[in-house]
């Protein structure tokens, strides 16, 4: 099956620093990638939709300047949390979309746990 | 009202039991219905997807969709301790997925 990786899997940083998370589709090309955020014991909340070569589309309430998304190639999207604060601590998960007929299946990465001190 | 409602559980069953997991939704435009399994601190993995109403079976798993009632179910037969995880329903809305809150399942040996 299609494999999506994320790096790093776990990061701790000081308040005010920026953190970059990479999402890669390893064995397929993904024109669309998604970024989600998940708080403990809660569901996945879509943050933004990332299309290769174009600007990301952010969901309502997600700060574009705080969560910078770059989708530079068909296999790589990055999420940068700028000037991170403790409230940004969360589990960040990406997914990459593989079109199967009319159904766009999303394959999820293993997630990145961010802890901001 | 949330677009997708799911009982968070936890649901605790003995090994070998039949498990029933359910979600309700409000948007009649949803056409694809998915069930994901998520182990602790891991990304979700797709178990099954169903288009429109009906049943779909895959091994010990059966997914049901009743669009008239806006209700979907996942049944797990002969549950195993390795099935212990959080199960998330999801629905496709204009190429975006809307997730339920997830049900934690614990299968006791």
mmCIF file with all atom_site columns, C-alpha atoms in Angstrom:
data_model
loop_
_atom_site.group_PDB
_atom_site.id
_atom_site.type_symbol
_atom_site.label_atom_id
_atom_site.label_alt_id
_atom_site.label_comp_id
_atom_site.label_asym_id
_atom_site.label_entity_id
_atom_site.label_seq_id
_atom_site.pdbx_PDB_ins_code
_atom_site.Cartn_x
_atom_site.Cartn_y
_atom_site.Cartn_z
_atom_site.occupancy
_atom_site.B_iso_or_equiv
_atom_site.pdbx_formal_charge
_atom_site.auth_seq_id
_atom_site.auth_comp_id
_atom_site.auth_asym_id
_atom_site.auth_atom_id
_atom_site.pdbx_PDB_model_num
ATOM 1   C CA . UNK A 1 1   ? 0.000   0.000   0.000  1.00 0.00 ? 1   UNK A CA 1
ATOM 2   C CA . UNK A 1 2   ? 0.886   3.664   -0.216 1.00 0.00 ? 2   UNK A CA 1
ATOM 3   C CA . UNK A 1 3   ? 3.267   4.836   2.485  1.00 0.00 ? 3   UNK A CA 1
ATOM 4   C CA . UNK A 1 4   ? 3.495   8.291   4.005  1.00 0.00 ? 4   UNK A CA 1
ATOM 5   C CA . UNK A 1 5   ? 6.289   9.274   6.363  1.00 0.00 ? 5   UNK A CA 1
ATOM 6   C CA . UNK A 1 6   ? 6.663   12.191  8.734  1.00 0.00 ? 6   UNK A CA 1
ATOM 7   C CA . UNK A 1 7   ? 9.754   13.674  10.270 1.00 0.00 ? 7   UNK A CA 1
ATOM 8   C CA . UNK A 1 8   ? 10.402  14.224  13.069 1.00 0.00 ? 8   UNK A CA 1
ATOM 9   C CA . UNK A 1 9   ? 8.139   11.862  14.961 1.00 0.00 ? 9   UNK A CA 1
ATOM 10  C CA . UNK A 1 10  ? 8.617   13.790  18.169 1.00 0.00 ? 10  UNK A CA 1
ATOM 11  C CA . UNK A 1 11  ? 9.951   17.240  18.946 1.00 0.00 ? 11  UNK A CA 1
ATOM 12  C CA . UNK A 1 12  ? 10.316  19.381  22.046 1.00 0.00 ? 12  UNK A CA 1
ATOM 13  C CA . UNK A 1 13  ? 11.108  23.042  21.654 1.00 0.00 ? 13  UNK A CA 1
ATOM 14  C CA . UNK A 1 14  ? 11.221  26.241  23.643 1.00 0.00 ? 14  UNK A CA 1
ATOM 15  C CA . UNK A 1 15  ? 8.468   28.813  23.387 1.00 0.00 ? 15  UNK A CA 1
ATOM 16  C CA . UNK A 1 16  ? 9.142   31.296  20.591 1.00 0.00 ? 16  UNK A CA 1
ATOM 17  C CA . UNK A 1 17  ? 11.065  28.961  18.322 1.00 0.00 ? 17  UNK A CA 1
ATOM 18  C CA . UNK A 1 18  ? 9.906   27.642  14.953 1.00 0.00 ? 18  UNK A CA 1
ATOM 19  C CA . UNK A 1 19  ? 9.482   23.980  14.149 1.00 0.00 ? 19  UNK A CA 1
ATOM 20  C CA . UNK A 1 20  ? 9.354   22.384  10.710 1.00 0.00 ? 20  UNK A CA 1
ATOM 21  C CA . UNK A 1 21  ? 7.570   19.085  10.116 1.00 0.00 ? 21  UNK A CA 1
ATOM 22  C CA . UNK A 1 22  ? 8.048   17.162  6.873  1.00 0.00 ? 22  UNK A CA 1
ATOM 23  C CA . UNK A 1 23  ? 5.514   14.913  5.204  1.00 0.00 ? 23  UNK A CA 1
ATOM 24  C CA . UNK A 1 24  ? 6.601   12.615  2.376  1.00 0.00 ? 24  UNK A CA 1
ATOM 25  C CA . UNK A 1 25  ? 4.741   10.196  0.154  1.00 0.00 ? 25  UNK A CA 1
ATOM 26  C CA . UNK A 1 26  ? 7.302   7.436   -0.331 1.00 0.00 ? 26  UNK A CA 1
ATOM 27  C CA . UNK A 1 27  ? 5.958   5.353   -3.192 1.00 0.00 ? 27  UNK A CA 1
ATOM 28  C CA . UNK A 1 28  ? 3.459   7.551   -4.975 1.00 0.00 ? 28  UNK A CA 1
ATOM 29  C CA . UNK A 1 29  ? 3.011   11.103  -6.130 1.00 0.00 ? 29  UNK A CA 1
ATOM 30  C CA . UNK A 1 30  ? 0.448   13.145  -4.283 1.00 0.00 ? 30  UNK A CA 1
ATOM 31  C CA . UNK A 1 31  ? -0.904  16.301  -5.815 1.00 0.00 ? 31  UNK A CA 1
ATOM 32  C CA . UNK A 1 32  ? -2.806  17.007  -2.622 1.00 0.00 ? 32  UNK A CA 1
ATOM 33  C CA . UNK A 1 33  ? -1.707  16.663  0.982  1.00 0.00 ? 33  UNK A CA 1
ATOM 34  C CA . UNK A 1 34  ? -3.620  17.523  4.109  1.00 0.00 ? 34  UNK A CA 1
ATOM 35  C CA . UNK A 1 35  ? -2.481  18.653  7.548  1.00 0.00 ? 35  UNK A CA 1
ATOM 36  C CA . UNK A 1 36  ? -4.444  17.726  10.650 1.00 0.00 ? 36  UNK A CA 1
ATOM 37  C CA . UNK A 1 37  ? -4.139  18.481  14.310 1.00 0.00 ? 37  UNK A CA 1
ATOM 38  C CA . UNK A 1 38  ? -5.251  16.121  17.051 1.00 0.00 ? 38  UNK A CA 1
ATOM 39  C CA . UNK A 1 39  ? -5.537  16.910  20.750 1.00 0.00 ? 39  UNK A CA 1
ATOM 40  C CA . UNK A 1 40  ? -5.530  14.054  23.299 1.00 0.00 ? 40  UNK A CA 1
ATOM 41  C CA . UNK A 1 41  ? -8.643  11.901  23.084 1.00 0.00 ? 41  UNK A CA 1
ATOM 42  C CA . UNK A 1 42  ? -10.072 14.116  20.381 1.00 0.00 ? 42  UNK A CA 1
ATOM 43  C CA . UNK A 1 43  ? -10.620 13.694  16.698 1.00 0.00 ? 43  UNK A CA 1
ATOM 44  C CA . UNK A 1 44  ? -8.538  14.920  13.808 1.00 0.00 ? 44  UNK A CA 1
ATOM 45  C CA . UNK A 1 45  ? -9.195  18.512  12.857 1.00 0.00 ? 45  UNK A CA 1
ATOM 46  C CA . UNK A 1 46  ? -8.264  19.555  9.355  1.00 0.00 ? 46  UNK A CA 1
ATOM 47  C CA . UNK A 1 47  ? -5.944  22.550  9.367  1.00 0.00 ? 47  UNK A CA 1
ATOM 48  C CA . UNK A 1 48  ? -5.193  23.021  5.692  1.00 0.00 ? 48  UNK A CA 1
ATOM 49  C CA . UNK A 1 49  ? -5.186  21.474  2.251  1.00 0.00 ? 49  UNK A CA 1
ATOM 50  C CA . UNK A 1 50  ? -1.901  21.645  0.389  1.00 0.00 ? 50  UNK A CA 1
ATOM 51  C CA . UNK A 1 51  ? -1.650  21.418  -3.384 1.00 0.00 ? 51  UNK A CA 1
ATOM 52  C CA . UNK A 1 52  ? 1.666   21.035  -5.164 1.00 0.00 ? 52  UNK A CA 1
ATOM 53  C CA . UNK A 1 53  ? 2.879   24.292  -6.615 1.00 0.00 ? 53  UNK A CA 1
ATOM 54  C CA . UNK A 1 54  ? 0.137   26.474  -5.192 1.00 0.00 ? 54  UNK A CA 1
ATOM 55  C CA . UNK A 1 55  ? -0.792  28.157  -1.939 1.00 0.00 ? 55  UNK A CA 1
ATOM 56  C CA . UNK A 1 56  ? -2.386  26.096  0.768  1.00 0.00 ? 56  UNK A CA 1
ATOM 57  C CA . UNK A 1 57  ? -6.060  26.453  1.613  1.00 0.00 ? 57  UNK A CA 1
ATOM 58  C CA . UNK A 1 58  ? -6.552  26.967  5.327  1.00 0.00 ? 58  UNK A CA 1
ATOM 59  C CA . UNK A 1 59  ? -9.597  26.011  7.342  1.00 0.00 ? 59  UNK A CA 1
ATOM 60  C CA . UNK A 1 60  ? -11.496 28.656  9.209  1.00 0.00 ? 60  UNK A CA 1
ATOM 61  C CA . UNK A 1 61  ? -9.777  29.663  12.418 1.00 0.00 ? 61  UNK A CA 1
ATOM 62  C CA . UNK A 1 62  ? -6.312  28.443  11.394 1.00 0.00 ? 62  UNK A CA 1
ATOM 63  C CA . UNK A 1 63  ? -3.715  31.215  11.302 1.00 0.00 ? 63  UNK A CA 1
ATOM 64  C CA . UNK A 1 64  ? -1.913  31.239  7.965  1.00 0.00 ? 64  UNK A CA 1
ATOM 65  C CA . UNK A 1 65  ? 1.039   33.193  9.290  1.00 0.00 ? 65  UNK A CA 1
ATOM 66  C CA . UNK A 1 66  ? 1.522   30.861  12.200 1.00 0.00 ? 66  UNK A CA 1
ATOM 67  C CA . UNK A 1 67  ? 1.235   27.570  10.338 1.00 0.00 ? 67  UNK A CA 1
ATOM 68  C CA . UNK A 1 68  ? 3.230   27.921  7.130  1.00 0.00 ? 68  UNK A CA 1
ATOM 69  C CA . UNK A 1 69  ? 2.695   25.194  4.577  1.00 0.00 ? 69  UNK A CA 1
ATOM 70  C CA . UNK A 1 70  ? 4.893   24.539  1.575  1.00 0.00 ? 70  UNK A CA 1
ATOM 71  C CA . UNK A 1 71  ? 4.201   21.850  -1.003 1.00 0.00 ? 71  UNK A CA 1
ATOM 72  C CA . UNK A 1 72  ? 7.288   22.077  -3.141 1.00 0.00 ? 72  UNK A CA 1
ATOM 73  C CA . UNK A 1 73  ? 7.070   18.732  -4.911 1.00 0.00 ? 73  UNK A CA 1
ATOM 74  C CA . UNK A 1 74  ? 4.667   15.885  -5.565 1.00 0.00 ? 74  UNK A CA 1
ATOM 75  C CA . UNK A 1 75  ? 6.165   13.910  -2.692 1.00 0.00 ? 75  UNK A CA 1
ATOM 76  C CA . UNK A 1 76  ? 6.920   16.523  -0.045 1.00 0.00 ? 76  UNK A CA 1
ATOM 77  C CA . UNK A 1 77  ? 4.895   18.981  2.011  1.00 0.00 ? 77  UNK A CA 1
ATOM 78  C CA . UNK A 1 78  ? 6.164   20.850  5.047  1.00 0.00 ? 78  UNK A CA 1
ATOM 79  C CA . UNK A 1 79  ? 4.386   22.480  7.956  1.00 0.00 ? 79  UNK A CA 1
ATOM 80  C CA . UNK A 1 80  ? 6.271   25.135  9.900  1.00 0.00 ? 80  UNK A CA 1
ATOM 81  C CA . UNK A 1 81  ? 4.893   26.204  13.248 1.00 0.00 ? 81  UNK A CA 1
ATOM 82  C CA . UNK A 1 82  ? 6.287   29.698  13.686 1.00 0.00 ? 82  UNK A CA 1
ATOM 83  C CA . UNK A 1 83  ? 6.951   31.233  17.103 1.00 0.00 ? 83  UNK A CA 1
ATOM 84  C CA . UNK A 1 84  ? 5.522   28.194  18.809 1.00 0.00 ? 84  UNK A CA 1
ATOM 85  C CA . UNK A 1 85  ? 3.780   28.523  22.164 1.00 0.00 ? 85  UNK A CA 1
ATOM 86  C CA . UNK A 1 86  ? 2.637   25.906  24.676 1.00 0.00 ? 86  UNK A CA 1
ATOM 87  C CA . UNK A 1 87  ? -0.911  25.984  23.283 1.00 0.00 ? 87  UNK A CA 1
ATOM 88  C CA . UNK A 1 88  ? 0.503   24.752  19.962 1.00 0.00 ? 88  UNK A CA 1
ATOM 89  C CA . UNK A 1 89  ? 1.525   21.503  21.636 1.00 0.00 ? 89  UNK A CA 1
ATOM 90  C CA . UNK A 1 90  ? -0.382  18.787  19.834 1.00 0.00 ? 90  UNK A CA 1
ATOM 91  C CA . UNK A 1 91  ? -0.173  15.771  17.562 1.00 0.00 ? 91  UNK A CA 1
ATOM 92  C CA . UNK A 1 92  ? 0.203   16.860  13.934 1.00 0.00 ? 92  UNK A CA 1
ATOM 93  C CA . UNK A 1 93  ? -0.699  14.360  11.231 1.00 0.00 ? 93  UNK A CA 1
ATOM 94  C CA . UNK A 1 94  ? -0.396  14.703  7.487  1.00 0.00 ? 94  UNK A CA 1
ATOM 95  C CA . UNK A 1 95  ? -2.073  12.705  4.781  1.00 0.00 ? 95  UNK A CA 1
ATOM 96  C CA . UNK A 1 96  ? -1.434  12.335  1.078  1.00 0.00 ? 96  UNK A CA 1
ATOM 97  C CA . UNK A 1 97  ? -4.178  11.837  -1.430 1.00 0.00 ? 97  UNK A CA 1
ATOM 98  C CA . UNK A 1 98  ? -4.179  9.109   -4.052 1.00 0.00 ? 98  UNK A CA 1
ATOM 99  C CA . UNK A 1 99  ? -6.965  9.307   -6.559 1.00 0.00 ? 99  UNK A CA 1
ATOM 100 C CA . UNK A 1 100 ? -8.725  5.979   -6.981 1.00 0.00 ? 100 UNK A CA 1
ATOM 101 C CA . UNK A 1 101 ? -11.505 6.295   -9.496 1.00 0.00 ? 101 UNK A CA 1
ATOM 102 C CA . UNK A 1 102 ? -13.858 8.923   -8.059 1.00 0.00 ? 102 UNK A CA 1
ATOM 103 C CA . UNK A 1 103 ? -12.803 8.280   -4.495 1.00 0.00 ? 103 UNK A CA 1
ATOM 104 C CA . UNK A 1 104 ? -9.822  10.185  -3.201 1.00 0.00 ? 104 UNK A CA 1
ATOM 105 C CA . UNK A 1 105 ? -8.233  7.946   -0.623 1.00 0.00 ? 105 UNK A CA 1
ATOM 106 C CA . UNK A 1 106 ? -6.037  9.614   1.967  1.00 0.00 ? 106 UNK A CA 1
ATOM 107 C CA . UNK A 1 107 ? -3.040  7.805   3.386  1.00 0.00 ? 107 UNK A CA 1
ATOM 108 C CA . UNK A 1 108 ? -1.911  9.071   6.745  1.00 0.00 ? 108 UNK A CA 1
ATOM 109 C CA . UNK A 1 109 ? 1.537   9.588   8.140  1.00 0.00 ? 109 UNK A CA 1
ATOM 110 C CA . UNK A 1 110 ? 2.475   8.330   11.605 1.00 0.00 ? 110 UNK A CA 1
ATOM 111 C CA . UNK A 1 111 ? 2.158   11.793  13.142 1.00 0.00 ? 111 UNK A CA 1
ATOM 112 C CA . UNK A 1 112 ? 4.493   14.236  14.861 1.00 0.00 ? 112 UNK A CA 1
ATOM 113 C CA . UNK A 1 113 ? 4.125   14.986  18.524 1.00 0.00 ? 113 UNK A CA 1
ATOM 114 C CA . UNK A 1 114 ? 5.050   18.590  19.282 1.00 0.00 ? 114 UNK A CA 1
ATOM 115 C CA . UNK A 1 115 ? 5.660   19.741  22.832 1.00 0.00 ? 115 UNK A CA 1
ATOM 116 C CA . UNK A 1 116 ? 6.357   23.424  23.387 1.00 0.00 ? 116 UNK A CA 1
ATOM 117 C CA . UNK A 1 117 ? 7.844   24.293  26.746 1.00 0.00 ? 117 UNK A CA 1
ATOM 118 C CA . UNK B 2 1   ? -24.552 20.270  16.282 1.00 0.00 ? 1   UNK B CA 1
ATOM 119 C CA . UNK B 2 2   ? -21.451 18.509  14.965 1.00 0.00 ? 2   UNK B CA 1
ATOM 120 C CA . UNK B 2 3   ? -21.588 17.199  11.424 1.00 0.00 ? 3   UNK B CA 1
ATOM 121 C CA . UNK B 2 4   ? -20.501 13.761  12.627 1.00 0.00 ? 4   UNK B CA 1
ATOM 122 C CA . UNK B 2 5   ? -21.345 12.335  16.037 1.00 0.00 ? 5   UNK B CA 1
ATOM 123 C CA . UNK B 2 6   ? -19.582 9.346   17.553 1.00 0.00 ? 6   UNK B CA 1
ATOM 124 C CA . UNK B 2 7   ? -19.714 7.943   21.073 1.00 0.00 ? 7   UNK B CA 1
ATOM 125 C CA . UNK B 2 8   ? -16.193 8.294   22.529 1.00 0.00 ? 8   UNK B CA 1
ATOM 126 C CA . UNK B 2 9   ? -16.504 5.191   24.696 1.00 0.00 ? 9   UNK B CA 1
ATOM 127 C CA . UNK B 2 10  ? -14.457 3.555   26.037 1.00 0.00 ? 10  UNK B CA 1
ATOM 128 C CA . UNK B 2 11  ? -16.032 0.303   24.992 1.00 0.00 ? 11  UNK B CA 1
ATOM 129 C CA . UNK B 2 12  ? -14.689 -2.753  26.807 1.00 0.00 ? 12  UNK B CA 1
ATOM 130 C CA . UNK B 2 13  ? -15.522 -6.256  25.549 1.00 0.00 ? 13  UNK B CA 1
ATOM 131 C CA . UNK B 2 14  ? -14.176 -9.776  26.144 1.00 0.00 ? 14  UNK B CA 1
ATOM 132 C CA . UNK B 2 15  ? -12.132 -11.475 23.468 1.00 0.00 ? 15  UNK B CA 1
ATOM 133 C CA . UNK B 2 16  ? -14.342 -13.149 20.879 1.00 0.00 ? 16  UNK B CA 1
ATOM 134 C CA . UNK B 2 17  ? -17.244 -10.724 21.280 1.00 0.00 ? 17  UNK B CA 1
ATOM 135 C CA . UNK B 2 18  ? -18.996 -8.994  18.422 1.00 0.00 ? 18  UNK B CA 1
ATOM 136 C CA . UNK B 2 19  ? -18.333 -5.264  18.524 1.00 0.00 ? 19  UNK B CA 1
ATOM 137 C CA . UNK B 2 20  ? -20.681 -2.649  17.116 1.00 0.00 ? 20  UNK B CA 1
ATOM 138 C CA . UNK B 2 21  ? -19.398 0.875   16.505 1.00 0.00 ? 21  UNK B CA 1
ATOM 139 C CA . UNK B 2 22  ? -21.655 3.631   15.198 1.00 0.00 ? 22  UNK B CA 1
ATOM 140 C CA . UNK B 2 23  ? -21.751 7.157   13.886 1.00 0.00 ? 23  UNK B CA 1
ATOM 141 C CA . UNK B 2 24  ? -24.527 9.527   12.959 1.00 0.00 ? 24  UNK B CA 1
ATOM 142 C CA . UNK B 2 25  ? -24.210 12.476  10.645 1.00 0.00 ? 25  UNK B CA 1
ATOM 143 C CA . UNK B 2 26  ? -26.243 15.459  9.557  1.00 0.00 ? 26  UNK B CA 1
ATOM 144 C CA . UNK B 2 27  ? -25.050 16.279  6.044  1.00 0.00 ? 27  UNK B CA 1
ATOM 145 C CA . UNK B 2 28  ? -27.024 14.326  3.464  1.00 0.00 ? 28  UNK B CA 1
ATOM 146 C CA . UNK B 2 29  ? -24.449 15.225  0.792  1.00 0.00 ? 29  UNK B CA 1
ATOM 147 C CA . UNK B 2 30  ? -21.878 12.781  2.162  1.00 0.00 ? 30  UNK B CA 1
ATOM 148 C CA . UNK B 2 31  ? -21.359 9.907   -0.263 1.00 0.00 ? 31  UNK B CA 1
ATOM 149 C CA . UNK B 2 32  ? -18.241 8.077   0.892  1.00 0.00 ? 32  UNK B CA 1
ATOM 150 C CA . UNK B 2 33  ? -18.045 6.675   4.390  1.00 0.00 ? 33  UNK B CA 1
ATOM 151 C CA . UNK B 2 34  ? -14.843 5.418   5.945  1.00 0.00 ? 34  UNK B CA 1
ATOM 152 C CA . UNK B 2 35  ? -13.696 3.681   9.087  1.00 0.00 ? 35  UNK B CA 1
ATOM 153 C CA . UNK B 2 36  ? -10.177 4.247   10.343 1.00 0.00 ? 36  UNK B CA 1
ATOM 154 C CA . UNK B 2 37  ? -8.305  2.509   13.121 1.00 0.00 ? 37  UNK B CA 1
ATOM 155 C CA . UNK B 2 38  ? -5.800  4.495   15.158 1.00 0.00 ? 38  UNK B CA 1
ATOM 156 C CA . UNK B 2 39  ? -3.416  2.994   17.648 1.00 0.00 ? 39  UNK B CA 1
ATOM 157 C CA . UNK B 2 40  ? -2.063  5.191   20.401 1.00 0.00 ? 40  UNK B CA 1
ATOM 158 C CA . UNK B 2 41  ? 0.302   7.864   19.102 1.00 0.00 ? 41  UNK B CA 1
ATOM 159 C CA . UNK B 2 42  ? 0.069   6.616   15.533 1.00 0.00 ? 42  UNK B CA 1
ATOM 160 C CA . UNK B 2 43  ? -1.596  7.894   12.390 1.00 0.00 ? 43  UNK B CA 1
ATOM 161 C CA . UNK B 2 44  ? -4.993  6.505   11.340 1.00 0.00 ? 44  UNK B CA 1
ATOM 162 C CA . UNK B 2 45  ? -5.122  3.565   8.946  1.00 0.00 ? 45  UNK B CA 1
ATOM 163 C CA . UNK B 2 46  ? -8.046  2.929   6.651  1.00 0.00 ? 46  UNK B CA 1
ATOM 164 C CA . UNK B 2 47  ? -10.064 -0.175  7.474  1.00 0.00 ? 47  UNK B CA 1
ATOM 165 C CA . UNK B 2 48  ? -12.947 0.109   5.068  1.00 0.00 ? 48  UNK B CA 1
ATOM 166 C CA . UNK B 2 49  ? -14.795 2.542   2.886  1.00 0.00 ? 49  UNK B CA 1
ATOM 167 C CA . UNK B 2 50  ? -18.320 2.345   1.526  1.00 0.00 ? 50  UNK B CA 1
ATOM 168 C CA . UNK B 2 51  ? -20.023 4.294   -1.189 1.00 0.00 ? 51  UNK B CA 1
ATOM 169 C CA . UNK B 2 52  ? -23.642 5.245   -0.552 1.00 0.00 ? 52  UNK B CA 1
ATOM 170 C CA . UNK B 2 53  ? -25.947 2.866   1.310  1.00 0.00 ? 53  UNK B CA 1
ATOM 171 C CA . UNK B 2 54  ? -25.391 -0.829  1.828  1.00 0.00 ? 54  UNK B CA 1
ATOM 172 C CA . UNK B 2 55  ? -23.079 -3.335  3.430  1.00 0.00 ? 55  UNK B CA 1
ATOM 173 C CA . UNK B 2 56  ? -19.465 -4.203  2.809  1.00 0.00 ? 56  UNK B CA 1
ATOM 174 C CA . UNK B 2 57  ? -17.591 -7.091  4.345  1.00 0.00 ? 57  UNK B CA 1
ATOM 175 C CA . UNK B 2 58  ? -13.857 -7.648  4.694  1.00 0.00 ? 58  UNK B CA 1
ATOM 176 C CA . UNK B 2 59  ? -12.795 -10.562 6.833  1.00 0.00 ? 59  UNK B CA 1
ATOM 177 C CA . UNK B 2 60  ? -13.979 -9.965  10.387 1.00 0.00 ? 60  UNK B CA 1
ATOM 178 C CA . UNK B 2 61  ? -15.130 -6.441  9.585  1.00 0.00 ? 61  UNK B CA 1
ATOM 179 C CA . UNK B 2 62  ? -18.496 -5.367  8.189  1.00 0.00 ? 62  UNK B CA 1
ATOM 180 C CA . UNK B 2 63  ? -19.422 -1.783  7.388  1.00 0.00 ? 63  UNK B CA 1
ATOM 181 C CA . UNK B 2 64  ? -23.023 -0.681  7.013  1.00 0.00 ? 64  UNK B CA 1
ATOM 182 C CA . UNK B 2 65  ? -24.408 2.582   5.742  1.00 0.00 ? 65  UNK B CA 1
ATOM 183 C CA . UNK B 2 66  ? -28.025 3.676   6.073  1.00 0.00 ? 66  UNK B CA 1
ATOM 184 C CA . UNK B 2 67  ? -28.301 7.005   4.303  1.00 0.00 ? 67  UNK B CA 1
ATOM 185 C CA . UNK B 2 68  ? -32.009 7.335   5.031  1.00 0.00 ? 68  UNK B CA 1
ATOM 186 C CA . UNK B 2 69  ? -31.244 7.366   8.756  1.00 0.00 ? 69  UNK B CA 1
ATOM 187 C CA . UNK B 2 70  ? -27.846 9.061   8.363  1.00 0.00 ? 70  UNK B CA 1
ATOM 188 C CA . UNK B 2 71  ? -26.309 6.248   10.365 1.00 0.00 ? 71  UNK B CA 1
ATOM 189 C CA . UNK B 2 72  ? -23.228 4.132   9.760  1.00 0.00 ? 72  UNK B CA 1
ATOM 190 C CA . UNK B 2 73  ? -21.888 1.129   11.625 1.00 0.00 ? 73  UNK B CA 1
ATOM 191 C CA . UNK B 2 74  ? -18.786 -1.011  11.837 1.00 0.00 ? 74  UNK B CA 1
ATOM 192 C CA . UNK B 2 75  ? -19.084 -4.550  13.154 1.00 0.00 ? 75  UNK B CA 1
ATOM 193 C CA . UNK B 2 76  ? -16.086 -6.556  14.289 1.00 0.00 ? 76  UNK B CA 1
ATOM 194 C CA . UNK B 2 77  ? -16.597 -10.311 14.658 1.00 0.00 ? 77  UNK B CA 1
ATOM 195 C CA . UNK B 2 78  ? -14.475 -12.517 16.885 1.00 0.00 ? 78  UNK B CA 1
ATOM 196 C CA . UNK B 2 79  ? -12.752 -9.489  18.384 1.00 0.00 ? 79  UNK B CA 1
ATOM 197 C CA . UNK B 2 80  ? -9.116  -9.866  19.372 1.00 0.00 ? 80  UNK B CA 1
ATOM 198 C CA . UNK B 2 81  ? -6.950  -7.982  21.888 1.00 0.00 ? 81  UNK B CA 1
ATOM 199 C CA . UNK B 2 82  ? -5.045  -6.621  18.894 1.00 0.00 ? 82  UNK B CA 1
ATOM 200 C CA . UNK B 2 83  ? -8.245  -4.846  17.833 1.00 0.00 ? 83  UNK B CA 1
ATOM 201 C CA . UNK B 2 84  ? -7.887  -2.577  20.868 1.00 0.00 ? 84  UNK B CA 1
ATOM 202 C CA . UNK B 2 85  ? -7.562  0.896   19.390 1.00 0.00 ? 85  UNK B CA 1
ATOM 203 C CA . UNK B 2 86  ? -9.552  4.018   18.645 1.00 0.00 ? 86  UNK B CA 1
ATOM 204 C CA . UNK B 2 87  ? -11.932 3.693   15.719 1.00 0.00 ? 87  UNK B CA 1
ATOM 205 C CA . UNK B 2 88  ? -12.792 6.822   13.783 1.00 0.00 ? 88  UNK B CA 1
ATOM 206 C CA . UNK B 2 89  ? -15.563 7.182   11.290 1.00 0.00 ? 89  UNK B CA 1
ATOM 207 C CA . UNK B 2 90  ? -15.031 9.686   8.513  1.00 0.00 ? 90  UNK B CA 1
ATOM 208 C CA . UNK B 2 91  ? -17.050 11.080  5.666  1.00 0.00 ? 91  UNK B CA 1
ATOM 209 C CA . UNK B 2 92  ? -15.994 12.577  2.402  1.00 0.00 ? 92  UNK B CA 1
ATOM 210 C CA . UNK B 2 93  ? -17.079 16.146  1.788  1.00 0.00 ? 93  UNK B CA 1
ATOM 211 C CA . UNK B 2 94  ? -15.726 17.767  -1.354 1.00 0.00 ? 94  UNK B CA 1
ATOM 212 C CA . UNK B 2 95  ? -12.444 15.851  -1.092 1.00 0.00 ? 95  UNK B CA 1
ATOM 213 C CA . UNK B 2 96  ? -12.080 16.722  2.587  1.00 0.00 ? 96  UNK B CA 1
ATOM 214 C CA . UNK B 2 97  ? -12.641 14.217  5.345  1.00 0.00 ? 97  UNK B CA 1
ATOM 215 C CA . UNK B 2 98  ? -14.867 15.025  8.291  1.00 0.00 ? 98  UNK B CA 1
ATOM 216 C CA . UNK B 2 99  ? -14.008 12.788  11.241 1.00 0.00 ? 99  UNK B CA 1
ATOM 217 C CA . UNK B 2 100 ? -16.016 11.609  14.180 1.00 0.00 ? 100 UNK B CA 1
ATOM 218 C CA . UNK B 2 101 ? -14.447 11.983  17.598 1.00 0.00 ? 101 UNK B CA 1
ATOM 219 C CA . UNK B 2 102 ? -13.452 8.300   17.699 1.00 0.00 ? 102 UNK B CA 1
ATOM 220 C CA . UNK B 2 103 ? -14.502 5.393   19.913 1.00 0.00 ? 103 UNK B CA 1
ATOM 221 C CA . UNK B 2 104 ? -11.897 3.767   22.135 1.00 0.00 ? 104 UNK B CA 1
ATOM 222 C CA . UNK B 2 105 ? -12.211 -0.005  22.070 1.00 0.00 ? 105 UNK B CA 1
ATOM 223 C CA . UNK B 2 106 ? -10.604 -2.358  24.562 1.00 0.00 ? 106 UNK B CA 1
ATOM 224 C CA . UNK B 2 107 ? -10.755 -6.083  23.929 1.00 0.00 ? 107 UNK B CA 1
ATOM 225 C CA . UNK B 2 108 ? -9.946  -7.987  27.109 1.00 0.00 ? 108 UNK B CA 1
ATOM 226 C CA . UNK B 2 109 ? -8.084  -11.316 26.778 1.00 0.00 ? 109 UNK B CA 1
#
